[in-house]
């Protein structure tokens, strides 16, 4: 009895909820109509005009609900100026980030339409076949290429030529270039023909599809240049549309770089599901993405945001994955993949074509209701798709039958076809008259970013911001070596061309090493590499590539610096066996930390080369390790330089007597090299560091033979450090900073340093390489 009472209460609540949703959607429609009339009002002054306040006057009882909607619905009408438009920080403020069940489109809402909506203007559908090829993830780059990628591209050349209505897009040049190097000239000509005829399109054209949170912008540009220069040189093409379906959140920096590259359009997919739903209700899934600092519109780039959960076929034809999955013909019964919704696809034949075409058209129509035009994009692909010849036949033949049927029924008011990404954007621009007039008023203007991504529930993908930090560091190290090596190599090349003797300079070999290093850095910007989300053995593969390139770049730097520092160029002699210079650090393997080289001092000078890779004059503290505390240093002009000698510690309390750290201030001109001289000198005037060691229990050790080391008892007394500018107080118990005194103004600043930690959830889902899923606030 109690259960049935409970059941009745639940039914009653569900009815109330449904009524509530209906009220909200009616209000939303009213506001959209009002906002339309505001737009008309701008064209026609007599038409109704109202301020935002009057919305709540029209619906006083609903003012709370409308606080969200009234503001947003007006975006459309004010998108021309910078101050309005969609500002993501505002959107994040108003979204409740709740997760109600939206029916078949779990993270959205039921979409309805009127069948006559397309009578005056037919729906144009572009089905875009694609294959997402990760350059390393569950397999290494080379293994994926061997097992899948090369077959996809080989089949592409054959299958696209069978029917000129077929289309295909490709994005990762790291794979494409590897494939290109292994095919014959006949295939190469066929590819160029397919590109020229618009059947095959390169989208984005970077070396990889990079992550957009972890890379440095320099590396993002570098991998884009590497891909684009390869395309220019080998195919003579320049991509014009961006395609980023898998990076874990999207950055306006990428939009800015694509715009500066000359792109007009871009597409993104992984955006928080609450944001997608909100944009779908507002019809703002297509927008001009503008940089926050841009007061005009010079940084605007047209961006399409995919509305649903994923880029796979079940989540791209329309809102109902159970239905869309039936139109992924790789999942036909008997194959290796099936539909988790338990309804398999059916091959299309004369007996079922009308019914099947109607079902998918219904999905296309519903999806189109989320956008502002009658032009629809329906991607058709998934990870490493189209590897088997049979899949090309399954997808292309069945879809062509559906298209032929739809297109031969004018009363359906639809034109469906295969397309490339640029085919879609061209039709979209034509439909919205974008290229005719300069104003961007048809689509809203948006500024801001799309982090942090969540694909469902509270699954925030911020774990990867810190996953595998060792390799994130190695990435930055390689990047700095590339920059330094490129500049030195360029300068050395100019020098070597001036003298006959210099022709032995290994310019060609070093150029290859530079190219390979850029490509290894580019590969690592991939959204499963720098993110730290690949399998262990794949990470080792990436790490090995980064490590080899660092070693190779050291060689380029050494060879180039050698030429540049010689006063007498005729004395130049290149010998690979005995390099003229060595670097001051050595890394033993891809997963070990670098160790400082210990310089052996003698009475004869050792030369220390210091290079400033920036274009500004620099004063920098430089530290190197030497084997003796008796040291003298001369500047490039031969003048003595003040040196401080510090201990190198073996553990917490023991001083090494194998090596000593010397530190001095080096002064270098822009892009300059300074040559310092180091000697062993008995009458050394170097300054020795003094040490206080705080210990819990006293250990009577004999005094050190070089350094003055005073043992202090750990106590409640503060530990004080002081110089001419400031004074610092640290807790004697914890060693953490508590107070700062700045001598310039004499002010004291109280400080508190704490450590906090997060536990992980008790659910099945745990924090990991991708997700940060804490069990509550930090403790």
XYZ file of C-alpha atoms in Angstrom, residues 57-528:
472
model
C 6.335 42.510 -16.774
C 4.825 40.294 -19.476
C 5.326 37.188 -17.325
C 5.541 38.452 -13.740
C 4.989 35.024 -12.200
C 7.770 33.528 -14.273
C 10.372 36.185 -13.601
C 12.668 33.774 -11.764
C 12.740 31.350 -14.663
C 13.180 34.195 -17.084
C 16.181 35.617 -15.340
C 18.093 33.067 -17.386
C 16.229 33.113 -20.633
C 15.388 36.759 -21.221
C 19.030 37.757 -21.117
C 20.191 35.076 -23.506
C 17.453 35.339 -26.043
C 18.554 38.899 -26.616
C 22.029 37.801 -27.655
C 20.831 37.337 -31.186
C 19.685 40.906 -31.499
C 22.717 42.594 -29.995
C 25.489 40.453 -31.417
C 26.905 43.169 -33.630
C 28.751 45.117 -30.946
C 31.609 43.866 -28.835
C 30.129 44.671 -25.445
C 27.220 42.302 -25.946
C 27.268 39.055 -27.874
C 27.807 35.842 -25.948
C 30.469 36.179 -23.261
C 31.316 32.710 -21.925
C 31.943 33.972 -18.376
C 28.324 35.189 -18.291
C 27.077 31.873 -19.666
C 28.978 29.971 -16.956
C 27.408 32.275 -14.352
C 23.809 31.618 -15.394
C 23.972 27.874 -16.108
C 22.815 25.668 -13.224
C 25.066 22.812 -14.509
C 22.347 20.367 -13.519
C 21.794 17.111 -15.326
C 18.074 16.455 -15.961
C 17.072 13.489 -18.145
C 16.267 14.889 -21.594
C 14.680 11.721 -23.026
C 16.283 10.098 -26.081
C 18.779 12.972 -26.164
C 19.744 12.409 -22.541
C 21.684 15.675 -22.163
C 19.234 17.791 -24.143
C 15.512 17.970 -24.721
C 12.771 16.663 -27.010
C 12.873 18.375 -30.391
C 9.656 18.885 -32.340
C 9.010 20.391 -35.778
C 6.237 21.137 -38.217
C 6.478 19.108 -41.437
C 5.810 22.174 -43.584
C 8.811 24.117 -42.305
C 10.867 23.222 -45.371
C 8.192 23.892 -48.003
C 9.632 27.243 -49.071
C 13.255 26.242 -48.655
C 14.462 22.630 -48.666
C 16.776 21.160 -46.056
C 20.307 20.761 -47.443
C 22.124 17.842 -45.787
C 25.894 17.336 -46.041
C 27.046 13.914 -44.804
C 30.800 14.198 -44.178
C 32.714 10.893 -43.990
C 35.794 11.091 -41.752
C 38.153 8.851 -39.808
C 39.689 10.053 -36.546
C 43.295 8.811 -36.412
C 45.051 9.367 -33.075
C 48.842 9.589 -33.599
C 49.353 7.287 -30.603
C 46.937 6.390 -27.788
C 46.198 2.693 -27.129
C 48.877 1.801 -29.688
C 52.011 3.700 -30.694
C 52.045 5.952 -33.760
C 53.884 3.328 -35.844
C 51.651 0.431 -34.734
C 48.460 2.328 -35.572
C 49.948 3.228 -38.942
C 50.878 -0.364 -39.712
C 47.600 -1.899 -38.492
C 45.015 0.699 -39.548
C 45.958 4.090 -40.947
C 47.828 3.016 -44.082
C 44.868 0.793 -45.091
C 42.396 3.658 -44.595
C 44.371 5.922 -46.940
C 45.040 3.173 -49.487
C 41.323 2.383 -49.632
C 40.483 6.072 -49.826
C 42.344 6.451 -53.141
C 40.585 3.425 -54.653
C 37.085 3.966 -53.292
C 36.725 7.695 -53.970
C 37.595 7.086 -57.623
C 34.748 4.567 -57.984
C 32.081 7.306 -57.710
C 32.729 11.039 -57.995
C 29.875 11.813 -55.589
C 31.886 10.316 -52.725
C 33.745 12.603 -50.317
C 36.244 12.184 -47.482
C 38.180 14.473 -45.125
C 41.542 13.968 -43.400
C 43.296 15.936 -40.723
C 46.564 14.470 -39.301
C 49.567 15.227 -41.534
C 51.950 13.187 -39.327
C 50.187 10.063 -40.656
C 49.510 11.410 -44.132
C 53.167 12.270 -44.760
C 54.328 8.834 -43.559
C 51.844 7.208 -45.962
C 52.826 9.540 -48.815
C 56.497 8.574 -48.491
C 55.585 4.944 -49.155
C 53.231 5.195 -52.166
C 53.968 5.288 -55.895
C 53.611 8.298 -58.176
C 50.381 6.932 -59.694
C 48.672 7.030 -56.292
C 50.135 10.477 -55.612
C 48.644 11.812 -58.837
C 45.287 10.271 -57.947
C 45.319 12.043 -54.553
C 46.087 15.403 -56.193
C 43.228 14.815 -58.648
C 40.785 13.946 -55.826
C 41.755 17.119 -53.962
C 41.396 19.241 -57.102
C 37.958 17.761 -57.833
C 36.803 18.480 -54.275
C 36.262 14.834 -53.317
C 39.059 14.732 -50.768
C 39.770 17.594 -48.375
C 42.564 18.200 -45.876
C 41.057 19.880 -42.799
C 43.176 21.914 -40.329
C 46.305 20.284 -41.765
C 48.405 20.428 -38.598
C 50.958 17.736 -37.835
C 48.391 16.463 -35.276
C 45.010 17.504 -33.839
C 46.564 19.126 -30.769
C 45.362 19.391 -27.213
C 44.368 22.995 -26.514
C 45.123 23.290 -22.771
C 48.585 21.799 -22.141
C 50.720 22.967 -25.103
C 52.639 26.227 -25.236
C 51.291 28.421 -28.047
C 54.703 28.286 -29.743
C 54.380 24.510 -30.137
C 50.796 24.854 -31.443
C 52.067 27.199 -34.168
C 55.053 24.957 -34.869
C 52.983 21.822 -35.494
C 50.602 23.851 -37.691
C 53.502 25.232 -39.768
C 55.056 21.767 -40.035
C 51.809 20.335 -41.481
C 51.089 23.309 -43.740
C 54.599 23.484 -45.191
C 54.488 19.761 -45.877
C 51.163 20.205 -47.716
C 52.447 23.217 -49.653
C 55.576 21.372 -50.755
C 54.004 18.000 -51.598
C 50.421 18.754 -52.647
C 50.373 22.504 -53.282
C 47.262 22.924 -51.105
C 46.385 25.184 -48.192
C 43.623 24.068 -45.805
C 40.847 26.552 -45.068
C 38.633 24.891 -42.447
C 39.500 23.696 -38.936
C 38.314 20.310 -37.596
C 38.842 19.596 -33.872
C 36.524 16.804 -32.760
C 38.578 15.222 -29.973
C 40.630 17.749 -27.923
C 39.353 17.815 -24.332
C 37.919 21.331 -24.268
C 38.581 24.191 -26.683
C 40.717 27.320 -26.407
C 40.228 30.713 -28.089
C 43.998 30.640 -28.724
C 43.431 27.904 -31.298
C 40.654 29.954 -32.914
C 43.038 32.936 -33.072
C 45.848 30.886 -34.638
C 43.523 29.380 -37.263
C 42.209 32.830 -38.154
C 45.767 34.158 -38.494
C 46.575 31.141 -40.664
C 43.955 32.387 -43.127
C 41.101 30.064 -42.135
C 37.492 31.234 -42.444
C 35.774 28.377 -40.610
C 36.311 25.902 -37.802
C 34.460 23.110 -36.014
C 34.656 21.995 -32.362
C 33.046 19.088 -30.498
C 34.125 18.502 -26.878
C 32.245 21.178 -24.943
C 30.508 20.735 -21.561
C 27.112 19.108 -22.144
C 25.298 21.875 -20.218
C 26.828 24.507 -22.504
C 25.839 22.500 -25.593
C 22.260 22.217 -24.394
C 22.103 25.921 -23.582
C 23.484 26.852 -27.014
C 21.041 24.451 -28.672
C 18.056 26.158 -26.987
C 19.388 29.563 -28.082
C 20.373 28.392 -31.593
C 23.859 29.749 -30.948
C 25.748 26.546 -31.844
C 27.178 28.473 -34.806
C 28.830 31.759 -33.944
C 31.653 34.130 -34.759
C 34.377 33.374 -32.225
C 36.078 36.638 -31.313
C 39.064 37.259 -29.058
C 38.288 38.929 -25.730
C 40.620 41.856 -26.428
C 39.253 42.552 -29.926
C 37.172 45.752 -29.973
C 36.406 45.344 -33.676
C 35.829 42.088 -35.538
C 39.270 41.378 -36.995
C 39.691 38.131 -35.016
C 36.229 36.708 -35.883
C 36.156 33.164 -37.232
C 32.952 31.258 -37.994
C 32.715 28.293 -35.633
C 30.338 25.308 -35.649
C 29.843 23.460 -32.350
C 28.602 19.877 -32.667
C 25.482 19.552 -30.466
C 25.592 16.012 -29.098
C 27.640 13.739 -26.827
C 30.234 12.410 -29.258
C 31.602 12.564 -32.814
C 30.706 8.905 -33.540
C 27.809 7.987 -35.855
C 25.203 7.317 -33.106
C 25.671 10.906 -31.891
C 25.921 12.813 -35.159
C 22.889 12.175 -37.383
C 20.376 13.564 -34.897
C 19.255 13.563 -31.254
C 18.401 9.847 -30.908
C 21.504 7.605 -30.734
C 19.388 4.436 -30.876
C 18.185 5.497 -34.337
C 21.431 7.067 -35.610
C 23.297 3.868 -34.736
C 21.079 2.021 -37.238
C 22.645 4.208 -39.941
C 26.218 3.269 -39.101
C 26.488 0.537 -41.706
C 29.766 -0.805 -40.358
C 27.535 -2.184 -37.565
C 25.453 -4.359 -39.893
C 24.759 -7.797 -38.340
C 27.695 -10.173 -38.717
C 30.404 -7.529 -38.251
C 32.690 -6.931 -35.280
C 30.881 -3.850 -33.942
C 27.200 -3.699 -33.064
C 24.771 -1.155 -31.634
C 24.593 -1.034 -27.806
C 20.909 0.022 -28.141
C 20.176 -3.495 -29.463
C 18.617 -2.407 -32.772
C 20.980 -3.231 -35.662
C 21.208 -1.377 -38.997
C 19.461 -2.830 -42.068
C 21.073 -2.843 -45.513
C 19.068 -0.516 -47.793
C 17.080 -2.093 -50.648
C 14.019 -1.232 -52.708
C 11.717 -2.802 -50.109
C 12.813 -0.675 -47.137
C 14.335 2.448 -48.665
C 11.236 4.636 -48.229
C 10.811 3.760 -44.558
C 14.555 4.003 -43.721
C 14.976 7.310 -45.594
C 12.015 8.753 -43.694
C 13.462 7.670 -40.341
C 16.858 9.303 -40.918
C 15.285 12.406 -42.471
C 13.317 12.810 -39.235
C 16.651 12.844 -37.330
C 18.179 15.327 -39.783
C 15.155 17.618 -39.430
C 15.264 17.490 -35.644
C 18.982 18.238 -35.587
C 18.494 21.163 -37.977
C 16.038 22.730 -35.513
C 19.011 23.481 -33.242
C 20.575 25.731 -35.896
C 19.605 28.956 -37.629
C 19.755 27.850 -41.271
C 18.360 25.078 -43.452
C 21.877 23.748 -44.081
C 22.824 20.695 -41.996
C 26.120 18.994 -41.199
C 26.064 15.247 -40.424
C 29.550 13.808 -39.848
C 29.908 10.085 -40.633
C 32.854 8.416 -38.947
C 34.659 7.433 -35.773
C 38.139 6.380 -34.591
C 40.218 4.607 -37.265
C 37.197 4.008 -39.530
C 37.195 2.969 -43.197
C 40.195 0.635 -42.785
C 38.508 -2.212 -44.695
C 37.366 -1.967 -48.264
C 34.047 -3.527 -47.188
C 33.265 -0.600 -44.888
C 33.587 1.884 -47.748
C 31.007 -0.151 -49.644
C 28.699 -0.549 -46.629
C 28.615 3.172 -45.800
C 28.813 4.787 -49.239
C 26.463 2.438 -51.132
C 23.741 2.405 -48.472
C 23.852 6.173 -47.976
C 23.803 6.820 -51.723
C 20.570 4.786 -51.965
C 19.059 6.880 -49.165
C 20.162 10.139 -50.817
C 18.854 9.065 -54.234
C 15.479 8.220 -52.740
C 15.201 11.464 -50.743
C 16.333 13.635 -53.639
C 13.864 12.008 -56.060
C 10.928 12.988 -53.816
C 10.500 16.753 -54.145
C 7.572 16.671 -51.706
C 10.093 15.763 -48.974
C 11.887 19.088 -49.502
C 15.373 17.766 -48.868
C 18.626 17.652 -50.827
C 21.055 15.141 -49.299
C 24.603 14.383 -50.441
C 28.124 13.526 -49.339
C 30.223 16.610 -48.664
C 33.541 17.847 -47.340
C 33.717 20.240 -44.408
C 34.275 23.196 -46.749
C 31.269 22.144 -48.886
C 29.176 22.559 -45.739
C 30.622 25.938 -44.750
C 30.302 27.289 -48.308
C 26.615 26.342 -48.383
C 26.131 27.799 -44.896
C 27.711 31.123 -45.874
C 25.704 31.267 -49.080
C 22.464 30.528 -47.205
C 23.090 33.239 -44.620
C 24.464 35.759 -47.167
C 27.620 36.041 -45.098
C 30.036 36.743 -47.899
C 27.891 39.353 -49.598
C 27.707 41.936 -46.846
C 30.430 42.502 -44.310
C 28.111 42.443 -41.285
C 28.160 39.291 -39.173
C 24.719 39.896 -37.747
C 23.169 36.584 -38.808
C 25.223 34.585 -36.288
C 25.987 35.750 -32.746
C 29.478 36.817 -31.730
C 31.046 34.834 -28.886
C 34.098 35.499 -26.737
C 35.694 33.216 -24.168
C 36.752 29.592 -23.865
C 35.275 26.102 -23.492
C 37.077 24.727 -20.433
C 36.609 22.708 -18.298
C 35.034 19.932 -20.355
C 32.621 17.386 -18.887
C 31.018 14.770 -21.148
C 28.587 13.464 -18.509
C 27.642 13.806 -14.821
C 30.486 15.454 -12.893
C 33.170 13.992 -15.124
C 35.374 17.078 -15.399
C 38.387 16.476 -17.625
C 40.852 18.518 -15.576
C 42.863 15.521 -14.379
C 44.878 15.612 -17.594
C 46.098 19.168 -16.868
C 48.682 17.555 -14.548
C 48.924 13.927 -15.757
C 52.472 12.670 -16.352
C 54.140 15.972 -15.449
C 57.636 14.633 -16.225
C 56.789 14.478 -19.931
C 54.973 17.814 -19.857
C 58.282 19.260 -18.664
C 60.303 17.353 -21.273
C 58.062 18.927 -23.932
C 59.025 22.454 -22.802
C 62.710 21.503 -22.628
C 62.693 20.193 -26.204
C 60.841 23.317 -27.319
C 63.531 25.600 -25.866
C 66.300 23.504 -27.455
C 64.591 23.712 -30.869
C 64.407 27.496 -30.669
C 68.024 27.814 -29.579
C 69.252 25.343 -32.204
C 67.298 26.960 -35.072
C 68.822 30.381 -34.392
C 72.403 29.138 -33.942
C 72.147 26.892 -37.001
C 70.906 29.800 -39.142
C 73.785 32.032 -38.001
C 76.323 29.226 -38.526
C 74.978 28.568 -42.028
C 75.686 32.180 -43.016
C 79.236 31.928 -41.597
C 79.954 28.598 -43.278
C 78.994 29.923 -46.709
C 81.667 32.647 -46.418
C 84.680 30.342 -46.374
C 85.816 27.409 -48.495
C 87.163 25.628 -45.430
C 83.691 25.653 -43.915
C 82.097 23.441 -46.552
C 82.679 20.529 -44.152
C 80.038 22.018 -41.788
C 77.334 19.268 -41.662
C 74.522 21.623 -42.709
C 72.366 19.023 -44.478
C 72.578 16.453 -41.676
C 71.803 19.079 -39.071
C 68.867 20.403 -41.105
C 67.394 16.885 -41.055
C 67.868 16.690 -37.285
C 66.072 20.039 -36.856
C 63.160 18.877 -39.023
C 62.878 15.587 -37.152
C 62.944 17.437 -33.812
C 60.131 19.767 -34.906
C 58.098 16.754 -35.994
C 58.690 14.922 -32.723
C 57.653 18.049 -30.808
C 54.639 18.382 -33.128
C 53.655 14.752 -32.582
C 53.741 15.295 -28.826
C 51.182 18.129 -29.010
C 48.609 15.420 -29.929
C 45.650 15.309 -27.541
C 46.692 11.929 -26.125
